[in-house]
Amino acid sequence: MDQREMYQEINALIGSIAKALNLPEADVVAALEKGEITLDFGEDENNHRFVAVTHDGRQSRIYQGAIRHAPEEPGQEEAPKSGGGCGCGGGH
């Protein structure tokens, strides 16, 4: 991967993080630089790989084409933010 491709991939990841956290991209960059956002790689029970994002106690998973949020309350299921439905959990 050349530097230009890597730059495009990083820009896409920043955009996905901003969408997952509902923050402007500039705020995401600043928070990453301050260590306020942590990133990790993971694989779910279906062997799908994701980037785990943690910020202010909130956790999200960024998959190729979808963002899933960790439940905020016990018993609440993860809801996709993109890549299928509106993310409200209403099944539409």
PDB file of C-alpha atoms in Angstrom:
ATOM      1  CA  MET A   1       0.000   0.000   0.000  1.00  0.00           C
ATOM      2  CA  ASP A   2       1.508   3.340  -0.989  1.00  0.00           C
ATOM      3  CA  GLN A   3       1.226   6.474   1.149  1.00  0.00           C
ATOM      4  CA  ARG A   4      -1.647   7.910  -0.897  1.00  0.00           C
ATOM      5  CA  GLU A   5      -3.751   4.758  -0.396  1.00  0.00           C
ATOM      6  CA  MET A   6      -2.940   4.758   3.320  1.00  0.00           C
ATOM      7  CA  TYR A   7      -3.942   8.431   3.569  1.00  0.00           C
ATOM      8  CA  GLN A   8      -7.307   7.630   1.936  1.00  0.00           C
ATOM      9  CA  GLU A   9      -7.863   4.679   4.279  1.00  0.00           C
ATOM     10  CA  ILE A  10      -7.093   6.813   7.343  1.00  0.00           C
ATOM     11  CA  ASN A  11      -9.454   9.549   6.105  1.00  0.00           C
ATOM     12  CA  ALA A  12     -12.203   6.960   5.642  1.00  0.00           C
ATOM     13  CA  LEU A  13     -11.599   5.616   9.164  1.00  0.00           C
ATOM     14  CA  ILE A  14     -11.713   9.143  10.655  1.00  0.00           C
ATOM     15  CA  GLY A  15     -15.022   9.708   8.850  1.00  0.00           C
ATOM     16  CA  SER A  16     -16.434   6.434  10.200  1.00  0.00           C
ATOM     17  CA  ILE A  17     -15.309   7.270  13.735  1.00  0.00           C
ATOM     18  CA  ALA A  18     -16.928  10.699  13.449  1.00  0.00           C
ATOM     19  CA  LYS A  19     -20.167   9.090  12.294  1.00  0.00           C
ATOM     20  CA  ALA A  20     -20.051   6.458  15.051  1.00  0.00           C
ATOM     21  CA  LEU A  21     -19.482   9.075  17.756  1.00  0.00           C
ATOM     22  CA  ASN A  22     -21.674  11.753  16.179  1.00  0.00           C
ATOM     23  CA  LEU A  23     -18.773  14.231  16.265  1.00  0.00           C
ATOM     24  CA  PRO A  24     -17.203  16.511  13.660  1.00  0.00           C
ATOM     25  CA  GLU A  25     -14.098  15.004  12.038  1.00  0.00           C
ATOM     26  CA  ALA A  26     -11.888  17.801  13.456  1.00  0.00           C
ATOM     27  CA  ASP A  27     -13.039  16.886  16.981  1.00  0.00           C
ATOM     28  CA  VAL A  28     -12.261  13.223  16.310  1.00  0.00           C
ATOM     29  CA  VAL A  29      -8.733  14.081  15.180  1.00  0.00           C
ATOM     30  CA  ALA A  30      -8.171  16.265  18.267  1.00  0.00           C
ATOM     31  CA  ALA A  31      -9.546  13.560  20.595  1.00  0.00           C
ATOM     32  CA  LEU A  32      -7.328  10.911  18.965  1.00  0.00           C
ATOM     33  CA  GLU A  33      -4.279  13.147  19.393  1.00  0.00           C
ATOM     34  CA  LYS A  34      -5.141  13.637  23.093  1.00  0.00           C
ATOM     35  CA  GLY A  35      -5.696   9.904  23.631  1.00  0.00           C
ATOM     36  CA  GLU A  36      -9.395  10.445  24.438  1.00  0.00           C
ATOM     37  CA  ILE A  37     -10.459   7.939  21.782  1.00  0.00           C
ATOM     38  CA  THR A  38      -9.031   4.435  21.777  1.00  0.00           C
ATOM     39  CA  LEU A  39      -9.046   2.077  18.820  1.00  0.00           C
ATOM     40  CA  ASP A  40      -8.583  -1.669  18.781  1.00  0.00           C
ATOM     41  CA  PHE A  41      -9.110  -4.464  16.291  1.00  0.00           C
ATOM     42  CA  GLY A  42     -11.560  -7.255  16.975  1.00  0.00           C
ATOM     43  CA  GLU A  43     -13.487 -10.145  15.502  1.00  0.00           C
ATOM     44  CA  ASP A  44     -17.072 -10.984  16.437  1.00  0.00           C
ATOM     45  CA  GLU A  45     -18.700 -14.356  17.013  1.00  0.00           C
ATOM     46  CA  ASN A  46     -19.392 -14.618  13.260  1.00  0.00           C
ATOM     47  CA  ASN A  47     -15.705 -14.051  12.413  1.00  0.00           C
ATOM     48  CA  HIS A  48     -16.389 -10.549  11.047  1.00  0.00           C
ATOM     49  CA  ARG A  49     -13.550  -8.136  11.715  1.00  0.00           C
ATOM     50  CA  PHE A  50     -14.134  -4.652  13.104  1.00  0.00           C
ATOM     51  CA  VAL A  51     -12.405  -1.635  14.613  1.00  0.00           C
ATOM     52  CA  ALA A  52     -13.507  -1.084  18.215  1.00  0.00           C
ATOM     53  CA  VAL A  53     -13.860   2.594  19.165  1.00  0.00           C
ATOM     54  CA  THR A  54     -14.132   3.777  22.769  1.00  0.00           C
ATOM     55  CA  HIS A  55     -14.814   7.388  23.791  1.00  0.00           C
ATOM     56  CA  ASP A  56     -16.269   8.754  27.047  1.00  0.00           C
ATOM     57  CA  GLY A  57     -17.315   5.266  28.132  1.00  0.00           C
ATOM     58  CA  ARG A  58     -19.224   4.639  24.885  1.00  0.00           C
ATOM     59  CA  GLN A  59     -18.174   1.777  22.655  1.00  0.00           C
ATOM     60  CA  SER A  60     -18.862   1.190  18.972  1.00  0.00           C
ATOM     61  CA  ARG A  61     -17.717  -1.300  16.382  1.00  0.00           C
ATOM     62  CA  ILE A  62     -16.908  -0.136  12.878  1.00  0.00           C
ATOM     63  CA  TYR A  63     -17.424  -2.871  10.313  1.00  0.00           C
ATOM     64  CA  GLN A  64     -17.038  -2.566   6.568  1.00  0.00           C
ATOM     65  CA  GLY A  65     -20.325  -0.865   5.671  1.00  0.00           C
ATOM     66  CA  ALA A  66     -21.854  -0.716   9.164  1.00  0.00           C
ATOM     67  CA  ILE A  67     -21.444   0.790  12.615  1.00  0.00           C
ATOM     68  CA  ARG A  68     -22.779  -1.007  15.681  1.00  0.00           C
ATOM     69  CA  HIS A  69     -23.028   0.523  19.137  1.00  0.00           C
ATOM     70  CA  ALA A  70     -22.674  -1.293  22.428  1.00  0.00           C
ATOM     71  CA  PRO A  71     -25.894  -1.326  24.455  1.00  0.00           C
ATOM     72  CA  GLU A  72     -26.248   1.674  26.753  1.00  0.00           C
ATOM     73  CA  GLU A  73     -28.540  -0.190  29.146  1.00  0.00           C
ATOM     74  CA  PRO A  74     -28.521  -3.839  30.247  1.00  0.00           C
ATOM     75  CA  GLY A  75     -30.638  -5.989  27.951  1.00  0.00           C
ATOM     76  CA  GLN A  76     -30.601  -3.498  25.090  1.00  0.00           C
ATOM     77  CA  GLU A  77     -29.429  -4.977  21.774  1.00  0.00           C
ATOM     78  CA  GLU A  78     -26.824  -3.383  19.543  1.00  0.00           C
ATOM     79  CA  ALA A  79     -28.429  -1.329  16.785  1.00  0.00           C
ATOM     80  CA  PRO A  80     -26.754  -0.683  13.432  1.00  0.00           C
ATOM     81  CA  LYS A  81     -26.218   3.002  12.700  1.00  0.00           C
ATOM     82  CA  SER A  82     -25.644   2.458   9.004  1.00  0.00           C
ATOM     83  CA  GLY A  83     -25.738  -0.391   6.568  1.00  0.00           C
ATOM     84  CA  GLY A  84     -29.276  -1.447   7.414  1.00  0.00           C
ATOM     85  CA  GLY A  85     -32.115   0.506   8.941  1.00  0.00           C
ATOM     86  CA  CYS A  86     -32.098   3.808  10.737  1.00  0.00           C
ATOM     87  CA  GLY A  87     -30.481   2.517  13.923  1.00  0.00           C
ATOM     88  CA  CYS A  88     -33.456   3.261  16.168  1.00  0.00           C
ATOM     89  CA  GLY A  89     -34.135  -0.418  16.804  1.00  0.00           C
ATOM     90  CA  GLY A  90     -37.578  -0.164  15.238  1.00  0.00           C
ATOM     91  CA  GLY A  91     -36.816  -2.733  12.527  1.00  0.00           C
ATOM     92  CA  HIS A  92     -37.342  -0.454   9.534  1.00  0.00           C
TER      93      HIS A  92
END
